[in-house]
CSV table of C-alpha atoms in Angstrom, one decimal:
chain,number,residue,atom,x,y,z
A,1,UNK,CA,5.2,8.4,20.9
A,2,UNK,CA,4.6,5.0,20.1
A,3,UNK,CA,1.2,3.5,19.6
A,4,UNK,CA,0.3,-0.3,19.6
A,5,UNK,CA,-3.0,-2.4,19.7
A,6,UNK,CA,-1.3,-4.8,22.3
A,7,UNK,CA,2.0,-2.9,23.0
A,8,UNK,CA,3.2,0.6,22.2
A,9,UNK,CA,6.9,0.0,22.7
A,10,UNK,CA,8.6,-3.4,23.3
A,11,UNK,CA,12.0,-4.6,24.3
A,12,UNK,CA,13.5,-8.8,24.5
A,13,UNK,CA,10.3,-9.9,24.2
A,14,UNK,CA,7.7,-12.6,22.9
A,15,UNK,CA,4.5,-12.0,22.3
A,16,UNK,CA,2.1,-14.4,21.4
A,17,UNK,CA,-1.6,-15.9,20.8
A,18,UNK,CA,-2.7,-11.6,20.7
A,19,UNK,CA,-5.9,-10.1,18.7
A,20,UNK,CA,-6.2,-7.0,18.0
A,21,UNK,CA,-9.5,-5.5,16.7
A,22,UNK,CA,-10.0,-2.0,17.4
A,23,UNK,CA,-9.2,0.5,15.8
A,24,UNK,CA,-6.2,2.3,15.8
A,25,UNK,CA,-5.2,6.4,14.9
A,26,UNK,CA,-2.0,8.2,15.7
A,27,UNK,CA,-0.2,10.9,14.7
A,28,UNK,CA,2.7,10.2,16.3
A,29,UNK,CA,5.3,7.8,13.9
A,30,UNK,CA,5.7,4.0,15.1
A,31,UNK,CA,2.1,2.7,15.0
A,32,UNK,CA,1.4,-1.5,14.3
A,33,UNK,CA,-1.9,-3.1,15.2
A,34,UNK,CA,0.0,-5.6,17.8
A,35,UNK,CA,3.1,-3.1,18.8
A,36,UNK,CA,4.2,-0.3,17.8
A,37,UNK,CA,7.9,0.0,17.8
A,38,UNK,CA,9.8,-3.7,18.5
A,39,UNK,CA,13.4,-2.7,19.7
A,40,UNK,CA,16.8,-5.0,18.9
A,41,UNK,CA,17.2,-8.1,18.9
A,42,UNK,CA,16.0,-11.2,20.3
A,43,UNK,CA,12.1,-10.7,19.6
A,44,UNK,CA,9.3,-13.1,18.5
A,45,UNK,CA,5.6,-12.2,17.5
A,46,UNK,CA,4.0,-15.5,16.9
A,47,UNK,CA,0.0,-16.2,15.9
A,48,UNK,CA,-1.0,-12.9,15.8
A,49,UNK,CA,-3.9,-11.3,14.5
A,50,UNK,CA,-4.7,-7.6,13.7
A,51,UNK,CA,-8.5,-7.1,12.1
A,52,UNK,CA,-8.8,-3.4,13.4
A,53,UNK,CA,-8.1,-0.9,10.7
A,54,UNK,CA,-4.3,1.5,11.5
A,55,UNK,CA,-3.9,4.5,10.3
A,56,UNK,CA,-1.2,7.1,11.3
A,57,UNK,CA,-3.0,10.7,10.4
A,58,UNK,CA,0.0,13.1,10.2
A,59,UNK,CA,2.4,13.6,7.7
A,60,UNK,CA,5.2,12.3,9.7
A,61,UNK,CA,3.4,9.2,10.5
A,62,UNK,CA,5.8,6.9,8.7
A,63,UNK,CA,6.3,3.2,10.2
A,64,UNK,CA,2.9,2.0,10.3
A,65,UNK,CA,1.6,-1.5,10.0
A,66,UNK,CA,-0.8,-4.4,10.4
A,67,UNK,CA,1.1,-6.3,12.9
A,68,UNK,CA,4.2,-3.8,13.7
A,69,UNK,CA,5.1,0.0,12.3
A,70,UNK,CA,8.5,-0.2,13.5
A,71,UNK,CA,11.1,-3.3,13.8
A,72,UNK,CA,14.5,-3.5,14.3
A,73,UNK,CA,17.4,-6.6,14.8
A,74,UNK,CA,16.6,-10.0,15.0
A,75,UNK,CA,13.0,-9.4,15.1
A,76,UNK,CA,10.7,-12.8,13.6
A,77,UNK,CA,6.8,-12.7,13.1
A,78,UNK,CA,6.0,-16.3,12.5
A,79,UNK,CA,2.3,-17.1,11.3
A,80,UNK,CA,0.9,-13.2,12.0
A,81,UNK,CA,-2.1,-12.5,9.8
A,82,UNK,CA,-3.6,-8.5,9.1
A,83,UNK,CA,-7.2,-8.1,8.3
A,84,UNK,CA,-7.4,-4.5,8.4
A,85,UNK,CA,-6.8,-1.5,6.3
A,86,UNK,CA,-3.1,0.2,7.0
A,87,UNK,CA,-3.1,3.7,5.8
A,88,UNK,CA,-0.8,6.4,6.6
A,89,UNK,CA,0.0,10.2,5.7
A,90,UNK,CA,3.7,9.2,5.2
A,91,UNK,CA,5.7,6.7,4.1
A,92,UNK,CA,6.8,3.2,5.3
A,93,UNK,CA,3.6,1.2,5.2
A,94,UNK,CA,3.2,-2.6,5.6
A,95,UNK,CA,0.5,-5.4,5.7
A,96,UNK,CA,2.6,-6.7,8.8
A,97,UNK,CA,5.2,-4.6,9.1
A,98,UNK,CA,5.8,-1.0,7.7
A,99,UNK,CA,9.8,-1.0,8.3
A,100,UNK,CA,11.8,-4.0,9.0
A,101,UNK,CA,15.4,-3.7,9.4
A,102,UNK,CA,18.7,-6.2,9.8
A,103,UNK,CA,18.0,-9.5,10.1
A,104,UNK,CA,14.2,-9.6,10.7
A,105,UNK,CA,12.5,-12.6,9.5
A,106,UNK,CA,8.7,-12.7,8.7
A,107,UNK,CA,7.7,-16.3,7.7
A,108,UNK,CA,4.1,-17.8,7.4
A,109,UNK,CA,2.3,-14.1,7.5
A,110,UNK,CA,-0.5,-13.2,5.3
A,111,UNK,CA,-2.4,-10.1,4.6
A,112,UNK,CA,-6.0,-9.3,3.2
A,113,UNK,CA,-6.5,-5.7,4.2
A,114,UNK,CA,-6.0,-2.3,2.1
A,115,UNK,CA,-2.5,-1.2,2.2
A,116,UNK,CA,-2.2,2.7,1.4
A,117,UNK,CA,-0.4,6.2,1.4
A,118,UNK,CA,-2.4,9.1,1.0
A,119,UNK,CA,0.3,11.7,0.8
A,120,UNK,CA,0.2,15.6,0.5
A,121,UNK,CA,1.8,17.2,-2.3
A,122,UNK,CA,4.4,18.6,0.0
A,123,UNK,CA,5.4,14.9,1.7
A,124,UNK,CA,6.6,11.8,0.3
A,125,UNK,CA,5.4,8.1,-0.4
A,126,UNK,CA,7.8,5.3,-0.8
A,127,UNK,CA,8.0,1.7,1.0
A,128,UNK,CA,4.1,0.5,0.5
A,129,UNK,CA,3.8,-3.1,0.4
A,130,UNK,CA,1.5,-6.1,1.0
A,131,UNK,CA,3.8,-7.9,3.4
A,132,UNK,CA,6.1,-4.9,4.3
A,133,UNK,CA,6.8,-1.6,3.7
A,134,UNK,CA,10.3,-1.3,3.6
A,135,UNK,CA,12.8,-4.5,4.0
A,136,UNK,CA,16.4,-3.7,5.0
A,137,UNK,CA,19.8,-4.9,5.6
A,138,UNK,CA,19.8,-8.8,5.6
A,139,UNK,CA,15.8,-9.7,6.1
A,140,UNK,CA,13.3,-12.4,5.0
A,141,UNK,CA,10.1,-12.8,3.9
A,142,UNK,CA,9.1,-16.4,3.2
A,143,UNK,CA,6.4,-18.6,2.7
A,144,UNK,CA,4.0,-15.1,2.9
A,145,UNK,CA,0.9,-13.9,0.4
A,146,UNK,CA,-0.8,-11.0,-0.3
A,147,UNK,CA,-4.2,-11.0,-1.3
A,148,UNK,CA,-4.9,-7.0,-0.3
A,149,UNK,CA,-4.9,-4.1,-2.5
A,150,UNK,CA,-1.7,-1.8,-2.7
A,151,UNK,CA,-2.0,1.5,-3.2
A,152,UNK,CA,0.1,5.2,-3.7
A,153,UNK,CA,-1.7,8.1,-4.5
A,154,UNK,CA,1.4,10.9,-3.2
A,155,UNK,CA,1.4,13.5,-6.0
A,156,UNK,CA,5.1,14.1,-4.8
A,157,UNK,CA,7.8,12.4,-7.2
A,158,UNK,CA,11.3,12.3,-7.7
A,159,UNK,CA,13.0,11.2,-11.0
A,160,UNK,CA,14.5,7.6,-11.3
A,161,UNK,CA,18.1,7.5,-9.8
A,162,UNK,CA,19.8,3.8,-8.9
A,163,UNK,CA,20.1,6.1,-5.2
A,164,UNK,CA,16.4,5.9,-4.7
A,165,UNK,CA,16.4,2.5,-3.2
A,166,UNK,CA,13.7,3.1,-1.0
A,167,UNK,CA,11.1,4.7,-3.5
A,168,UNK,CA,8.6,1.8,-4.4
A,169,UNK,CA,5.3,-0.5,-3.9
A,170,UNK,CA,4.4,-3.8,-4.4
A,171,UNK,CA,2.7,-6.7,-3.6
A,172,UNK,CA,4.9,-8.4,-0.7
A,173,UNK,CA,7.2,-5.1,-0.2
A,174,UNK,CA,7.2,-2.0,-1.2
A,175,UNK,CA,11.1,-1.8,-1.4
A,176,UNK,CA,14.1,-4.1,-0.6
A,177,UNK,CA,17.5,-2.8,-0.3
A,178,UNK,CA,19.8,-5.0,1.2
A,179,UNK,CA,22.9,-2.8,0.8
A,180,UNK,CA,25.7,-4.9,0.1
A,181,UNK,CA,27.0,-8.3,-1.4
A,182,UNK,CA,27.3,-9.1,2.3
A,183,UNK,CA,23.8,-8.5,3.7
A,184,UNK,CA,21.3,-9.7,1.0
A,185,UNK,CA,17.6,-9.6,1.9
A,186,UNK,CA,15.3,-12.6,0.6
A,187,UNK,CA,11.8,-13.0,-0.3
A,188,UNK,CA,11.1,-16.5,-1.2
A,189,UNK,CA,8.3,-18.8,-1.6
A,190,UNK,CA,5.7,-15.9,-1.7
A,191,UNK,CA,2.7,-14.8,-3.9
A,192,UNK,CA,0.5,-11.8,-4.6
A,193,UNK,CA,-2.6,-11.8,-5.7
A,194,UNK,CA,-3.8,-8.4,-4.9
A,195,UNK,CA,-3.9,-5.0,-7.3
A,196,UNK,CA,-0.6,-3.1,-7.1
A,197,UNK,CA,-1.4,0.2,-8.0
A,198,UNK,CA,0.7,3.5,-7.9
A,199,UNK,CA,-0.4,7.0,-9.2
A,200,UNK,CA,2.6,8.9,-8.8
A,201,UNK,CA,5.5,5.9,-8.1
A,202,UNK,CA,8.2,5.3,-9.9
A,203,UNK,CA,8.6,1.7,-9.1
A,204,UNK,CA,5.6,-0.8,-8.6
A,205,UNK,CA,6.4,-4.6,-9.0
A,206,UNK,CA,3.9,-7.4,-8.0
A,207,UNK,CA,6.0,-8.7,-5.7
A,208,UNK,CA,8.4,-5.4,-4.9
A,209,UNK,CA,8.4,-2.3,-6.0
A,210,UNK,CA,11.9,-1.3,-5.5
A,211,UNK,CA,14.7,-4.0,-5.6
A,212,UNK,CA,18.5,-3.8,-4.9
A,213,UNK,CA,20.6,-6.6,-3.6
A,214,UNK,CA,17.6,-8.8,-3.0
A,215,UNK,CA,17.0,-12.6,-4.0
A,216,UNK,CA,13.6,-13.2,-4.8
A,217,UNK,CA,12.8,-16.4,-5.8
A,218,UNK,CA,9.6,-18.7,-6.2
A,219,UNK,CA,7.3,-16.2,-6.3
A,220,UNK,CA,4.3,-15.3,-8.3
A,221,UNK,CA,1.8,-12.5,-9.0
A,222,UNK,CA,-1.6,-12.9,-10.5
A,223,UNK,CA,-3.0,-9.6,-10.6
A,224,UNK,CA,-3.1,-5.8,-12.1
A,225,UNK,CA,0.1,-3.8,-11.5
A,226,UNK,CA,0.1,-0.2,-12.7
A,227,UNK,CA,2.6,2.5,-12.3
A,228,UNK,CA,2.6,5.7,-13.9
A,229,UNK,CA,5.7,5.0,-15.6
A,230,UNK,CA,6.1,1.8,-17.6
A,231,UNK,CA,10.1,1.4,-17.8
A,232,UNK,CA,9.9,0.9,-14.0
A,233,UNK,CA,6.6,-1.4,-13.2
A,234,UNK,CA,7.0,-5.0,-13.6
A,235,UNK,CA,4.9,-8.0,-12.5
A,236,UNK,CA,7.8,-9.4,-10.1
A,237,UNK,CA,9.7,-6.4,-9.7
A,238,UNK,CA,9.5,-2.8,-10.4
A,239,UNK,CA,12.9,-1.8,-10.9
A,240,UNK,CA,15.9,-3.3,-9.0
A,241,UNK,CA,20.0,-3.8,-9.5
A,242,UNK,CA,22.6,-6.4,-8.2
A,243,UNK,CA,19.4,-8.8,-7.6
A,244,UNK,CA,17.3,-11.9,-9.1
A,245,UNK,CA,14.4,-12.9,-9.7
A,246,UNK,CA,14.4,-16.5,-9.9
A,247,UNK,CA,11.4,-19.8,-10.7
A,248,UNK,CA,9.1,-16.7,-10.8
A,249,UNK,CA,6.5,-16.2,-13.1
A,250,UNK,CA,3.2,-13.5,-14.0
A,251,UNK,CA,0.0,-13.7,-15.6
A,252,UNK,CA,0.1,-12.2,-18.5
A,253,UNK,CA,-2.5,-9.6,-19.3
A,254,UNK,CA,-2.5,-8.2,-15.9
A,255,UNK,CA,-0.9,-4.5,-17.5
A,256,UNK,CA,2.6,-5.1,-16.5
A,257,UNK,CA,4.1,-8.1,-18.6
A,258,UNK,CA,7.3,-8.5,-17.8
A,259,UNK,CA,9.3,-9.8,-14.6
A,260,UNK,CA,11.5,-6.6,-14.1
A,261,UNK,CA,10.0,-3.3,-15.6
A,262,UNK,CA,13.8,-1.8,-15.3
A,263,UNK,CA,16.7,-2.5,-14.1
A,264,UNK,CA,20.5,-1.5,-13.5
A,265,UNK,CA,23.7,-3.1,-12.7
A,266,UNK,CA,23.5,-7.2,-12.4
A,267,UNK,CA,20.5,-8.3,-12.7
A,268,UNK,CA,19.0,-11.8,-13.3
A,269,UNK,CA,15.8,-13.6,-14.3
A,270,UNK,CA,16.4,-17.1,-14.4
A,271,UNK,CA,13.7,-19.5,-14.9
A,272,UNK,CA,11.4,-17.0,-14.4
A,273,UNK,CA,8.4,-16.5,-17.2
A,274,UNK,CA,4.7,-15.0,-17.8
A,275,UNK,CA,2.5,-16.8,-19.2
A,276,UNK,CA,-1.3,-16.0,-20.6
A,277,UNK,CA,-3.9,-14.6,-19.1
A,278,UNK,CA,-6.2,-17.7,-17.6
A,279,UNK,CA,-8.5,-16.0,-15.2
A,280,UNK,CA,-11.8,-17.9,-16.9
A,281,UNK,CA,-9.8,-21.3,-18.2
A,282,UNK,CA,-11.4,-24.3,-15.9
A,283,UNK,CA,-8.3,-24.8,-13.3
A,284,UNK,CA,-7.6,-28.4,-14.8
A,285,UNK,CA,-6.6,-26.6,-17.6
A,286,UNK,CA,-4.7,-23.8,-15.8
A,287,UNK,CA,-2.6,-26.9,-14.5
A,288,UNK,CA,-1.6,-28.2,-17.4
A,289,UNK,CA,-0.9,-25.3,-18.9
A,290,UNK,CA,1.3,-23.9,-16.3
A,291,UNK,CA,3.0,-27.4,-15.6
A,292,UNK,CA,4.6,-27.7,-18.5
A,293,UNK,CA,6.4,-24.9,-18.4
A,294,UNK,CA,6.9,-25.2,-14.4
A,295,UNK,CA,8.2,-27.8,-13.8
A,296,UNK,CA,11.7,-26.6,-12.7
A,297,UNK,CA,9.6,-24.3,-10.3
A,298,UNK,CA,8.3,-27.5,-8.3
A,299,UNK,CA,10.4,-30.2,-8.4
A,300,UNK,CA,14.4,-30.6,-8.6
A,301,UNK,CA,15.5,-27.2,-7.0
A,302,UNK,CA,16.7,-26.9,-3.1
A,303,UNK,CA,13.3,-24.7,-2.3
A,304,UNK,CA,11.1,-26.7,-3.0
A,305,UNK,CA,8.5,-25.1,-0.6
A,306,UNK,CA,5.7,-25.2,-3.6
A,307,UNK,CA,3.0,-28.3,-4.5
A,308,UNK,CA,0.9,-28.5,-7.1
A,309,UNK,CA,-2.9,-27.4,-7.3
A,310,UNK,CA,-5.1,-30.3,-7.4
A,311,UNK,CA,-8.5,-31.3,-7.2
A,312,UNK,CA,-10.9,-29.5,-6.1
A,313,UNK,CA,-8.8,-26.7,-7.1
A,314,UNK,CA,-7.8,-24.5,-4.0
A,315,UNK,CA,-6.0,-22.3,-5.7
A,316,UNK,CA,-7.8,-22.5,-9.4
A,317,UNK,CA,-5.2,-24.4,-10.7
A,318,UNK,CA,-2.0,-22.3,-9.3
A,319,UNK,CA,0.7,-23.5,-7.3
A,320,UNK,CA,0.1,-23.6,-3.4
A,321,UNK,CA,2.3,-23.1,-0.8
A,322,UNK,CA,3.3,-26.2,1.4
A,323,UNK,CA,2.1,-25.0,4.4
A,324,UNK,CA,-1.2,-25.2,2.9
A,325,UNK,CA,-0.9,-28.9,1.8
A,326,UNK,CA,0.8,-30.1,5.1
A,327,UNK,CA,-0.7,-33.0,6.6
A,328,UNK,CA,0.0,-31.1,9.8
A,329,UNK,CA,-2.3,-28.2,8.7
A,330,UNK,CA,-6.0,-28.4,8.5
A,331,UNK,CA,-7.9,-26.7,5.9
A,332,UNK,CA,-11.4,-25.0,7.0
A,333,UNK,CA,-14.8,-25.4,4.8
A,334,UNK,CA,-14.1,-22.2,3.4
A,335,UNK,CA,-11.6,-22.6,1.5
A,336,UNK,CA,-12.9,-25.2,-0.7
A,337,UNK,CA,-14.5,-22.2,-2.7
A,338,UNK,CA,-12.0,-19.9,-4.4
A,339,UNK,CA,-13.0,-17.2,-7.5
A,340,UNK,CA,-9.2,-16.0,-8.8
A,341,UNK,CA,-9.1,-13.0,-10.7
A,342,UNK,CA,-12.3,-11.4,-8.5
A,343,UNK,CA,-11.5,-12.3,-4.9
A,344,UNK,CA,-9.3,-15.1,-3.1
A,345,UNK,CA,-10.2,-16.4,0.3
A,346,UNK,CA,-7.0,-18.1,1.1
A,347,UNK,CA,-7.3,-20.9,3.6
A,348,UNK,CA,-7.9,-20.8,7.5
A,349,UNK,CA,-5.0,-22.8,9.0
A,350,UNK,CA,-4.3,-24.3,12.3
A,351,UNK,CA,-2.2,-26.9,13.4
A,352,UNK,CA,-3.6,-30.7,14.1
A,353,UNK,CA,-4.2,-31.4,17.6
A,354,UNK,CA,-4.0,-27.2,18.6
């Protein structure tokens, strides 16, 4: 019932080094371009590629993603990349992982391929994001990026309710619930730069859609985010409670100018700001602009997992991730060339020496 590029079902184990191109359909729930479902505890998935496009084609294929549909505790993906488009019928629908539950930790993961649920009327849509679908009970995403577009087009809805935690799309993940004081998910040091976009959702953020005892923290989203409701689309986060959004920041002018589009219970925003719209500003300029107001974002704060922009302008002028300034990293010709606001091509890293 489970249906992988690599592995359908796996149990204690590490897979690395794995490439998966072809193309992958199922009807069946469970369906990831590398594995399919990853069982508890004690599993790694390290530098692996998907580039074949998954799709789960019935409307109970929920768990589908680019690197893994389904993953339970103590699960890490560590530098996993997804090329393809990830589509499914149902719900639960991730760039690397569709569902990722207690203690998972996806670090160093990127995605640049389509991420969408094409729902009947009669079904539902919720969990669709960049990164991962849905994130659960005391997980991680870090040092991740988004560059694909995000997409719900369910005609099914429900109204808002603070119970709905799992009802959302964005940019990095579609919905984060960590559900308790106890068990806080994280998503840190990440950015999207793909369209969020969803018809008939009630929550679409830039970085998560739905958001309820969740830290997120140094993050940033740079492009259109669009929800059919405005009181619960934001350019960080949709709508969330008992959470944060902290030393993140928007675009302005992107349609959704604000870091939470609605929220309940305790909520904060600190240090986190928009600022105007600088798609066609020369990126010297976007640096100055932004620095000024950033600095608390980059320099005397424990996270400090961001560095500047700087000649010749990677990232147009935006902050960059460390792991794309490490000496230890190599950059590839390609990424000398970057057009924000059109299309990103982030770059191609591998370590010195192998």
């Amino acid at each position: 019932n489970y249906v992988g590029g690599i592995a359908g079902e796996s149990w204690y184990s590490t897979i690395t080094g794995c490439t998966n191109s072809g193309k992958i359909e199922a009807a069946s729930s469970a369906i990831g371009g590398i594995c399919g479902y990853v069982h508890n505890y004690y599993h790694n998935i390290i530098n692996c590629k998907n580039t074949g496009n998954v799709k789960g084609t019935g409307i109970y294929s929920y768990y589908v993603g680019g690197i893994a549909g389904w993953s339970e505790s103590e699960s890490n993906y560590t530098r996993c990349s997804n090329e393809g488009t990830v589509e499914s019928l149902s719900y639960y629908v991730g760039g690397i992982v569709g569902w990722a539950t207690g203690t998972n930790v996806i670090d160093e993961c990127s995605n640049k391929g389509a991420v969408k649920s094409t729902t009947a009327s009669t079904s539902q849509s919720y969990g669709v994001g960049g990164i991962v679908g849905y994130l659960y009970n005391k997980s991680t995403i870090r040092n991740s990026y988004n560059t694909g577009a995000i997409s719900s087009s369910c005609t099914y809805k429900t109204a808002p309710s603070t119970s709905n935690y799992n009802y959302g799309v964005g940019g990095i993940a579609g919905a984060s619930n960590g559900i308790g004081t106890s068990s806080y998910n994280y998503i840190e040091n990440c950015y999207n730069i793909g369209t969020v976009y969803g018809s008939s959702m009630y929550y679409v953020g830039g970085i998560v859609g739905r958001n309820q005892y969740c830290y997120v923290r140094n993050c940033y989203s740079g492009k259109t985010i669009s929800g059919n409701n405005a009181s619960y689309t934001g350019s960080i986060v949709g709508y969330g409670g008992y959470s944060s959004a902290s030393y993140s920041y928007i675009r302005s002018g992107q349609g959704a100018d604000r870091v939470y589009g609605g929220n309940y219970g305790s909520t904060s925003t600190n240090n986190s700001f928009s600022h105007t719209n600088e798609s066609s500003v020369a990126p010297a300029t976007v640096y100055t602009n932004l620095n000024s107001k950033r600095s608390s974002l980059l320099s005397g704060i424990n996270y400090v997992e961001w560095a500047q922009d700087a000649s010749p302008w990677p990232n147009k002028g935006m902050p960059v991730l460390k792991i794309c300034t490490d000496p230890a990293l190599v950059f590839s010709a390609s990424s000398a060339s970057v057009s924000y606001g059109s299309s990103f091509t982030p770059p191609t890293l591998s370590k010195a020496g192998g």
